Amino acid sequence: GTDHEVSVKVASTDDGGVYDVSAEYDDAAAVAEATGLSVRDVLRRAEARVRAAIDG
């Protein structure tokens, strides 16, 4: 499959603790249209991927 770009904002505290991960809705909507997935599914997958990368 083709990789699709979804921008994800990561909010962190001053000491580097991540407290929020939120995918860009417009990007996710475009990916959803291209892939046939639901927007919610795309958002969830993008956020999960970023969280996994952060947790390392």
mmCIF file of N, CA, C and O in Angstrom:
data_model
loop_
_atom_site.group_PDB
_atom_site.id
_atom_site.type_symbol
_atom_site.label_atom_id
_atom_site.label_comp_id
_atom_site.label_asym_id
_atom_site.label_seq_id
_atom_site.Cartn_x
_atom_site.Cartn_y
_atom_site.Cartn_z
ATOM 1 N N GLY A 1 0.813 -1.214 0.000
ATOM 2 C CA GLY A 1 0.000 0.000 0.000
ATOM 3 C C GLY A 1 0.836 1.248 0.000
ATOM 4 O O GLY A 1 2.003 1.221 0.354
ATOM 5 N N THR A 2 0.216 2.318 -0.409
ATOM 6 C CA THR A 2 0.879 3.615 -0.453
ATOM 7 C C THR A 2 0.832 4.253 0.922
ATOM 8 O O THR A 2 -0.160 4.151 1.619
ATOM 9 N N ASP A 3 1.904 4.904 1.292
ATOM 10 C CA ASP A 3 1.895 5.637 2.555
ATOM 11 C C ASP A 3 1.245 6.990 2.347
ATOM 12 O O ASP A 3 1.529 7.675 1.371
ATOM 13 N N HIS A 4 0.369 7.352 3.242
ATOM 14 C CA HIS A 4 -0.292 8.652 3.183
ATOM 15 C C HIS A 4 0.183 9.487 4.349
ATOM 16 O O HIS A 4 0.399 8.974 5.435
ATOM 17 N N GLU A 5 0.339 10.799 4.098
ATOM 18 C CA GLU A 5 0.815 11.693 5.139
ATOM 19 C C GLU A 5 -0.359 12.265 5.933
ATOM 20 O O GLU A 5 -1.296 12.805 5.351
ATOM 21 N N VAL A 6 -0.283 12.129 7.243
ATOM 22 C CA VAL A 6 -1.230 12.796 8.125
ATOM 23 C C VAL A 6 -0.415 13.567 9.149
ATOM 24 O O VAL A 6 0.390 12.976 9.862
ATOM 25 N N SER A 7 -0.573 14.874 9.182
ATOM 26 C CA SER A 7 0.136 15.670 10.172
ATOM 27 C C SER A 7 -0.430 15.376 11.551
ATOM 28 O O SER A 7 -1.643 15.249 11.711
ATOM 29 N N VAL A 8 0.461 15.234 12.510
ATOM 30 C CA VAL A 8 0.034 14.984 13.884
ATOM 31 C C VAL A 8 0.715 15.989 14.789
ATOM 32 O O VAL A 8 1.933 16.157 14.730
ATOM 33 N N LYS A 9 -0.074 16.684 15.586
ATOM 34 C CA LYS A 9 0.480 17.634 16.550
ATOM 35 C C LYS A 9 0.747 16.896 17.853
ATOM 36 O O LYS A 9 -0.091 16.143 18.324
ATOM 37 N N VAL A 10 1.925 17.136 18.418
ATOM 38 C CA VAL A 10 2.275 16.542 19.696
ATOM 39 C C VAL A 10 2.497 17.675 20.689
ATOM 40 O O VAL A 10 3.337 18.544 20.457
ATOM 41 N N ALA A 11 1.724 17.675 21.769
ATOM 42 C CA ALA A 11 1.870 18.693 22.801
ATOM 43 C C ALA A 11 2.633 18.089 23.964
ATOM 44 O O ALA A 11 2.290 17.001 24.426
ATOM 45 N N SER A 12 3.669 18.790 24.415
ATOM 46 C CA SER A 12 4.461 18.247 25.512
ATOM 47 C C SER A 12 4.720 19.311 26.571
ATOM 48 O O SER A 12 4.700 20.509 26.293
ATOM 49 N N THR A 13 4.989 18.839 27.762
ATOM 50 C CA THR A 13 5.299 19.728 28.875
ATOM 51 C C THR A 13 6.746 20.192 28.755
ATOM 52 O O THR A 13 7.504 19.684 27.924
ATOM 53 N N ASP A 14 7.149 21.127 29.591
ATOM 54 C CA ASP A 14 8.502 21.677 29.528
ATOM 55 C C ASP A 14 9.573 20.612 29.722
ATOM 56 O O ASP A 14 10.674 20.725 29.185
ATOM 57 N N ASP A 15 9.241 19.572 30.496
ATOM 58 C CA ASP A 15 10.249 18.529 30.729
ATOM 59 C C ASP A 15 10.154 17.387 29.715
ATOM 60 O O ASP A 15 10.771 16.351 29.887
ATOM 61 N N GLY A 16 9.355 17.597 28.665
ATOM 62 C CA GLY A 16 9.338 16.626 27.575
ATOM 63 C C GLY A 16 8.262 15.559 27.693
ATOM 64 O O GLY A 16 8.190 14.666 26.861
ATOM 65 N N GLY A 17 7.421 15.639 28.722
ATOM 66 C CA GLY A 17 6.339 14.673 28.855
ATOM 67 C C GLY A 17 5.232 14.991 27.875
ATOM 68 O O GLY A 17 4.766 16.116 27.800
ATOM 69 N N VAL A 18 4.829 14.012 27.089
ATOM 70 C CA VAL A 18 3.788 14.233 26.093
ATOM 71 C C VAL A 18 2.423 14.107 26.751
ATOM 72 O O VAL A 18 2.143 13.126 27.422
ATOM 73 N N TYR A 19 1.566 15.125 26.552
ATOM 74 C CA TYR A 19 0.238 15.049 27.149
ATOM 75 C C TYR A 19 -0.879 15.052 26.117
ATOM 76 O O TYR A 19 -2.023 14.792 26.440
ATOM 77 N N ASP A 20 -0.544 15.325 24.870
ATOM 78 C CA ASP A 20 -1.595 15.261 23.860
ATOM 79 C C ASP A 20 -1.017 14.951 22.498
ATOM 80 O O ASP A 20 0.011 15.498 22.113
ATOM 81 N N VAL A 21 -1.679 14.040 21.783
ATOM 82 C CA VAL A 21 -1.320 13.716 20.407
ATOM 83 C C VAL A 21 -2.596 13.854 19.595
ATOM 84 O O VAL A 21 -3.584 13.185 19.883
ATOM 85 N N SER A 22 -2.601 14.756 18.615
ATOM 86 C CA SER A 22 -3.820 14.928 17.832
ATOM 87 C C SER A 22 -3.505 15.050 16.349
ATOM 88 O O SER A 22 -2.724 15.891 15.924
ATOM 89 N N ALA A 23 -4.110 14.153 15.583
ATOM 90 C CA ALA A 23 -3.913 14.152 14.132
ATOM 91 C C ALA A 23 -4.731 15.274 13.502
ATOM 92 O O ALA A 23 -5.794 15.638 14.005
ATOM 93 N N GLU A 24 -4.240 15.826 12.398
ATOM 94 C CA GLU A 24 -4.941 16.878 11.681
ATOM 95 C C GLU A 24 -6.151 16.290 10.962
ATOM 96 O O GLU A 24 -6.019 15.385 10.138
ATOM 97 N N TYR A 25 -7.326 16.804 11.262
ATOM 98 C CA TYR A 25 -8.559 16.256 10.711
ATOM 99 C C TYR A 25 -8.579 16.334 9.186
ATOM 100 O O TYR A 25 -8.966 15.379 8.519
ATOM 101 N N ASP A 26 -8.163 17.470 8.623
ATOM 102 C CA ASP A 26 -8.210 17.636 7.165
ATOM 103 C C ASP A 26 -7.342 16.610 6.454
ATOM 104 O O ASP A 26 -7.725 16.054 5.424
ATOM 105 N N ASP A 27 -6.146 16.361 6.998
ATOM 106 C CA ASP A 27 -5.257 15.353 6.417
ATOM 107 C C ASP A 27 -5.908 13.981 6.497
ATOM 108 O O ASP A 27 -5.891 13.209 5.529
ATOM 109 N N ALA A 28 -6.469 13.673 7.670
ATOM 110 C CA ALA A 28 -7.085 12.369 7.859
ATOM 111 C C ALA A 28 -8.274 12.174 6.926
ATOM 112 O O ALA A 28 -8.485 11.093 6.386
ATOM 113 N N ALA A 29 -9.042 13.244 6.717
ATOM 114 C CA ALA A 29 -10.198 13.169 5.826
ATOM 115 C C ALA A 29 -9.753 12.851 4.398
ATOM 116 O O ALA A 29 -10.383 12.050 3.700
ATOM 117 N N ALA A 30 -8.653 13.454 3.972
ATOM 118 C CA ALA A 30 -8.138 13.201 2.631
ATOM 119 C C ALA A 30 -7.666 11.755 2.492
ATOM 120 O O ALA A 30 -7.916 11.099 1.479
ATOM 121 N N VAL A 31 -6.971 11.272 3.529
ATOM 122 C CA VAL A 31 -6.498 9.886 3.511
ATOM 123 C C VAL A 31 -7.683 8.921 3.532
ATOM 124 O O VAL A 31 -7.702 7.926 2.814
ATOM 125 N N ALA A 32 -8.693 9.240 4.328
ATOM 126 C CA ALA A 32 -9.875 8.391 4.414
ATOM 127 C C ALA A 32 -10.535 8.268 3.046
ATOM 128 O O ALA A 32 -10.929 7.176 2.625
ATOM 129 N N GLU A 33 -10.627 9.381 2.342
ATOM 130 C CA GLU A 33 -11.241 9.373 1.023
ATOM 131 C C GLU A 33 -10.418 8.529 0.053
ATOM 132 O O GLU A 33 -10.958 7.780 -0.760
ATOM 133 N N ALA A 34 -9.093 8.625 0.156
ATOM 134 C CA ALA A 34 -8.207 7.904 -0.754
ATOM 135 C C ALA A 34 -8.171 6.403 -0.463
ATOM 136 O O ALA A 34 -7.961 5.602 -1.377
ATOM 137 N N THR A 35 -8.378 6.038 0.798
ATOM 138 C CA THR A 35 -8.186 4.640 1.189
ATOM 139 C C THR A 35 -9.481 3.889 1.448
ATOM 140 O O THR A 35 -9.481 2.668 1.511
ATOM 141 N N GLY A 36 -10.579 4.614 1.636
ATOM 142 C CA GLY A 36 -11.832 3.966 1.951
ATOM 143 C C GLY A 36 -12.002 3.671 3.435
ATOM 144 O O GLY A 36 -13.002 3.096 3.850
ATOM 145 N N LEU A 37 -11.019 4.068 4.246
ATOM 146 C CA LEU A 37 -11.150 3.930 5.696
ATOM 147 C C LEU A 37 -12.031 5.057 6.219
ATOM 148 O O LEU A 37 -12.228 6.056 5.544
ATOM 149 N N SER A 38 -12.517 4.902 7.436
ATOM 150 C CA SER A 38 -13.258 6.004 8.051
ATOM 151 C C SER A 38 -12.254 7.033 8.560
ATOM 152 O O SER A 38 -11.110 6.703 8.866
ATOM 153 N N VAL A 39 -12.695 8.280 8.649
ATOM 154 C CA VAL A 39 -11.825 9.332 9.169
ATOM 155 C C VAL A 39 -11.367 8.978 10.580
ATOM 156 O O VAL A 39 -10.199 9.129 10.926
ATOM 157 N N ARG A 40 -12.300 8.464 11.383
ATOM 158 C CA ARG A 40 -11.963 8.101 12.762
ATOM 159 C C ARG A 40 -10.854 7.054 12.786
ATOM 160 O O ARG A 40 -9.939 7.116 13.613
ATOM 161 N N ASP A 41 -10.926 6.087 11.880
ATOM 162 C CA ASP A 41 -9.915 5.039 11.806
ATOM 163 C C ASP A 41 -8.556 5.615 11.438
ATOM 164 O O ASP A 41 -7.530 5.260 12.007
ATOM 165 N N VAL A 42 -8.554 6.525 10.468
ATOM 166 C CA VAL A 42 -7.302 7.159 10.041
ATOM 167 C C VAL A 42 -6.694 7.957 11.184
ATOM 168 O O VAL A 42 -5.491 7.872 11.456
ATOM 169 N N LEU A 43 -7.526 8.741 11.879
ATOM 170 C CA LEU A 43 -7.044 9.528 13.015
ATOM 171 C C LEU A 43 -6.443 8.614 14.078
ATOM 172 O O LEU A 43 -5.352 8.865 14.583
ATOM 173 N N ARG A 44 -7.164 7.534 14.391
ATOM 174 C CA ARG A 44 -6.721 6.610 15.435
ATOM 175 C C ARG A 44 -5.386 5.967 15.056
ATOM 176 O O ARG A 44 -4.475 5.870 15.883
ATOM 177 N N ARG A 45 -5.274 5.552 13.797
ATOM 178 C CA ARG A 45 -4.028 4.920 13.349
ATOM 179 C C ARG A 45 -2.855 5.878 13.375
ATOM 180 O O ARG A 45 -1.754 5.520 13.786
ATOM 181 N N ALA A 46 -3.093 7.116 12.924
ATOM 182 C CA ALA A 46 -2.016 8.109 12.895
ATOM 183 C C ALA A 46 -1.541 8.421 14.308
ATOM 184 O O ALA A 46 -0.337 8.476 14.577
ATOM 185 N N GLU A 47 -2.499 8.614 15.215
ATOM 186 C CA GLU A 47 -2.144 8.937 16.593
ATOM 187 C C GLU A 47 -1.443 7.773 17.269
ATOM 188 O O GLU A 47 -0.476 7.961 18.009
ATOM 189 N N ALA A 48 -1.913 6.552 16.999
ATOM 190 C CA ALA A 48 -1.285 5.371 17.592
ATOM 191 C C ALA A 48 0.154 5.225 17.106
ATOM 192 O O ALA A 48 1.053 4.871 17.872
ATOM 193 N N ARG A 49 0.389 5.516 15.825
ATOM 194 C CA ARG A 49 1.738 5.402 15.260
ATOM 195 C C ARG A 49 2.682 6.394 15.918
ATOM 196 O O ARG A 49 3.825 6.070 16.247
ATOM 197 N N VAL A 50 2.189 7.621 16.124
ATOM 198 C CA VAL A 50 3.023 8.645 16.752
ATOM 199 C C VAL A 50 3.303 8.293 18.213
ATOM 200 O O VAL A 50 4.420 8.412 18.693
ATOM 201 N N ARG A 51 2.254 7.833 18.932
ATOM 202 C CA ARG A 51 2.455 7.454 20.319
ATOM 203 C C ARG A 51 3.470 6.334 20.441
ATOM 204 O O ARG A 51 4.306 6.337 21.350
ATOM 205 N N ALA A 52 3.418 5.365 19.528
ATOM 206 C CA ALA A 52 4.367 4.251 19.554
ATOM 207 C C ALA A 52 5.785 4.757 19.330
ATOM 208 O O ALA A 52 6.730 4.293 19.958
ATOM 209 N N ALA A 53 5.934 5.729 18.424
ATOM 210 C CA ALA A 53 7.256 6.290 18.138
ATOM 211 C C ALA A 53 7.789 7.041 19.347
ATOM 212 O O ALA A 53 8.991 6.978 19.646
ATOM 213 N N ILE A 54 6.903 7.751 20.041
ATOM 214 C CA ILE A 54 7.326 8.509 21.217
ATOM 215 C C ILE A 54 7.759 7.563 22.341
ATOM 216 O O ILE A 54 8.787 7.764 22.982
ATOM 217 N N ASP A 55 6.961 6.522 22.544
ATOM 218 C CA ASP A 55 7.257 5.581 23.622
ATOM 219 C C ASP A 55 8.507 4.751 23.320
ATOM 220 O O ASP A 55 9.128 4.222 24.233
ATOM 221 N N GLY A 56 8.818 4.658 22.038
ATOM 222 C CA GLY A 56 10.038 4.015 21.581
ATOM 223 C C GLY A 56 10.176 2.594 22.045
ATOM 224 O O GLY A 56 11.258 2.111 22.291
#
